[in-house]
Each structure stands twice: as structure tokens, then as C-alpha cells.
Amino acid sequence: MNSIDESVMKVIKDAIVTVPGVVSFSNFNADSRDELPTSEIEKAIEFTNTDNINRFRIHVIILSGVNIRDVLKEIQIRVKYELEKMSKFTVKYMADIVVDDLA
């Protein structure tokens, strides 16, 4: 797994915390449900760099009762746009959002 630049992680974090329905990030390496919630963005992002696209798998916990599809789509749109804006639209990004739990 490649490392993620800190400025990229900050952009992702700032984009996600503003999405209504997101409770917290989720630690994808957690051994139990109690260890899932995390405020550390680096524990919630998996990164894959292919030939011409940077792909992120972002783990979140969302609020029970919200429209899951709408929340996930909003996260994808915001993250992708903010990352591409940061790179002046010269780099392609893909964001896969994983819901690890509902709160």
C-alpha cells in the first residue's frame, strides 16, 4: 500500500465532516465494533494508485435512519471534486465509500 500525502488526507477529512449523516470515520483494521469509531483519518482510508487514477476506499459510520445512498453519493462527489480542485484537475481520483456501521 502506498502512503497518502497529508494534504490529501486533510482535503478528504474536510470534505467528509461537512456531509450531513456522517457520524465519524471508521477504523478499517478494528478487531471489534467498539474500536470502529475513530477521529484519525489515516485509520479510515485505504489507498491504491494505478496507472492514471488515485483510488481511495474511505470507511465511515453514518447515522441510522438517513438515506444511505444519498449520503454515500454526497461523500463521493465532495471528495472527488475537492481532490481534483486541489490538483487543478490534472489528476484523476476515485472514491469508494464503505459504511462499516450505523449509529
PDB file of N, CA, C and O in Angstrom, residues 24-38 43 61 100-101:
ATOM      1  N   SER A  24     -18.853   9.508  12.078  1.00  0.00           N
ATOM      2  CA  SER A  24     -17.406   9.524  12.265  1.00  0.00           C
ATOM      3  C   SER A  24     -16.741   8.679  11.194  1.00  0.00           C
ATOM      4  O   SER A  24     -17.399   8.006  10.412  1.00  0.00           O
ATOM      5  N   PHE A  25     -15.430   8.711  11.211  1.00  0.00           N
ATOM      6  CA  PHE A  25     -14.663   7.808  10.370  1.00  0.00           C
ATOM      7  C   PHE A  25     -14.631   6.454  11.053  1.00  0.00           C
ATOM      8  O   PHE A  25     -14.878   6.337  12.242  1.00  0.00           O
ATOM      9  N   SER A  26     -14.294   5.415  10.290  1.00  0.00           N
ATOM     10  CA  SER A  26     -14.268   4.068  10.834  1.00  0.00           C
ATOM     11  C   SER A  26     -12.900   3.443  10.621  1.00  0.00           C
ATOM     12  O   SER A  26     -12.357   3.479   9.511  1.00  0.00           O
ATOM     13  N   ASN A  27     -12.356   2.868  11.658  1.00  0.00           N
ATOM     14  CA  ASN A  27     -11.065   2.191  11.602  1.00  0.00           C
ATOM     15  C   ASN A  27     -11.252   0.844  10.896  1.00  0.00           C
ATOM     16  O   ASN A  27     -11.829  -0.078  11.465  1.00  0.00           O
ATOM     17  N   PHE A  28     -10.751   0.739   9.677  1.00  0.00           N
ATOM     18  CA  PHE A  28     -10.968  -0.487   8.911  1.00  0.00           C
ATOM     19  C   PHE A  28     -10.152  -1.671   9.428  1.00  0.00           C
ATOM     20  O   PHE A  28     -10.393  -2.808   9.025  1.00  0.00           O
ATOM     21  N   ASN A  29      -9.234  -1.434  10.339  1.00  0.00           N
ATOM     22  CA  ASN A  29      -8.448  -2.519  10.942  1.00  0.00           C
ATOM     23  C   ASN A  29      -8.949  -2.893  12.338  1.00  0.00           C
ATOM     24  O   ASN A  29      -8.286  -3.638  13.056  1.00  0.00           O
ATOM     25  N   ALA A  30     -10.093  -2.395  12.723  1.00  0.00           N
ATOM     26  CA  ALA A  30     -10.620  -2.647  14.067  1.00  0.00           C
ATOM     27  C   ALA A  30     -10.942  -4.124  14.253  1.00  0.00           C
ATOM     28  O   ALA A  30     -11.414  -4.799  13.336  1.00  0.00           O
ATOM     29  N   ASP A  31     -10.674  -4.606  15.454  1.00  0.00           N
ATOM     30  CA  ASP A  31     -10.949  -6.006  15.787  1.00  0.00           C
ATOM     31  C   ASP A  31     -12.349  -6.198  16.365  1.00  0.00           C
ATOM     32  O   ASP A  31     -12.865  -7.308  16.376  1.00  0.00           O
ATOM     33  N   SER A  32     -12.939  -5.118  16.864  1.00  0.00           N
ATOM     34  CA  SER A  32     -14.283  -5.219  17.423  1.00  0.00           C
ATOM     35  C   SER A  32     -15.085  -3.982  17.050  1.00  0.00           C
ATOM     36  O   SER A  32     -14.528  -2.967  16.622  1.00  0.00           O
ATOM     37  N   ARG A  33     -16.376  -4.075  17.235  1.00  0.00           N
ATOM     38  CA  ARG A  33     -17.261  -2.961  16.908  1.00  0.00           C
ATOM     39  C   ARG A  33     -16.951  -1.729  17.762  1.00  0.00           C
ATOM     40  O   ARG A  33     -17.103  -0.597  17.307  1.00  0.00           O
ATOM     41  N   ASP A  34     -16.507  -1.949  18.998  1.00  0.00           N
ATOM     42  CA  ASP A  34     -16.176  -0.837  19.891  1.00  0.00           C
ATOM     43  C   ASP A  34     -14.984  -0.026  19.405  1.00  0.00           C
ATOM     44  O   ASP A  34     -14.836   1.137  19.753  1.00  0.00           O
ATOM     45  N   GLU A  35     -14.115  -0.641  18.615  1.00  0.00           N
ATOM     46  CA  GLU A  35     -12.918   0.031  18.115  1.00  0.00           C
ATOM     47  C   GLU A  35     -13.142   0.726  16.775  1.00  0.00           C
ATOM     48  O   GLU A  35     -12.233   1.360  16.249  1.00  0.00           O
ATOM     49  N   LEU A  36     -14.337   0.594  16.190  1.00  0.00           N
ATOM     50  CA  LEU A  36     -14.607   1.170  14.868  1.00  0.00           C
ATOM     51  C   LEU A  36     -14.516   2.697  14.815  1.00  0.00           C
ATOM     52  O   LEU A  36     -13.809   3.234  13.972  1.00  0.00           O
ATOM     53  N   PRO A  37     -15.229   3.421  15.672  1.00  0.00           N
ATOM     54  CA  PRO A  37     -15.197   4.892  15.540  1.00  0.00           C
ATOM     55  C   PRO A  37     -13.799   5.445  15.772  1.00  0.00           C
ATOM     56  O   PRO A  37     -13.101   5.055  16.710  1.00  0.00           O
ATOM     57  N   THR A  38     -13.387   6.347  14.892  1.00  0.00           N
ATOM     58  CA  THR A  38     -12.084   6.986  15.040  1.00  0.00           C
ATOM     59  C   THR A  38     -12.158   8.400  14.489  1.00  0.00           C
ATOM     60  O   THR A  38     -12.928   8.676  13.568  1.00  0.00           O
ATOM     61  N   LYS A  43      -6.599   6.144   9.697  1.00  0.00           N
ATOM     62  CA  LYS A  43      -7.079   4.796  10.012  1.00  0.00           C
ATOM     63  C   LYS A  43      -8.322   4.427   9.209  1.00  0.00           C
ATOM     64  O   LYS A  43      -8.782   3.295   9.242  1.00  0.00           O
ATOM     65  N   ILE A  61     -18.856   5.758   9.463  1.00  0.00           N
ATOM     66  CA  ILE A  61     -20.028   5.347  10.237  1.00  0.00           C
ATOM     67  C   ILE A  61     -21.059   6.442  10.008  1.00  0.00           C
ATOM     68  O   ILE A  61     -20.745   7.632  10.134  1.00  0.00           O
ATOM     69  N   ASP A 100     -19.219   1.033   7.566  1.00  0.00           N
ATOM     70  CA  ASP A 100     -18.862  -0.055   8.474  1.00  0.00           C
ATOM     71  C   ASP A 100     -19.871  -0.232   9.598  1.00  0.00           C
ATOM     72  O   ASP A 100     -19.916  -1.281  10.237  1.00  0.00           O
ATOM     73  N   ASP A 101     -20.659   0.805   9.889  1.00  0.00           N
ATOM     74  CA  ASP A 101     -21.630   0.703  10.976  1.00  0.00           C
ATOM     75  C   ASP A 101     -22.627   1.863  10.874  1.00  0.00           C
ATOM     76  O   ASP A 101     -22.378   2.854  10.190  1.00  0.00           O
TER      77      ASP A 101
END
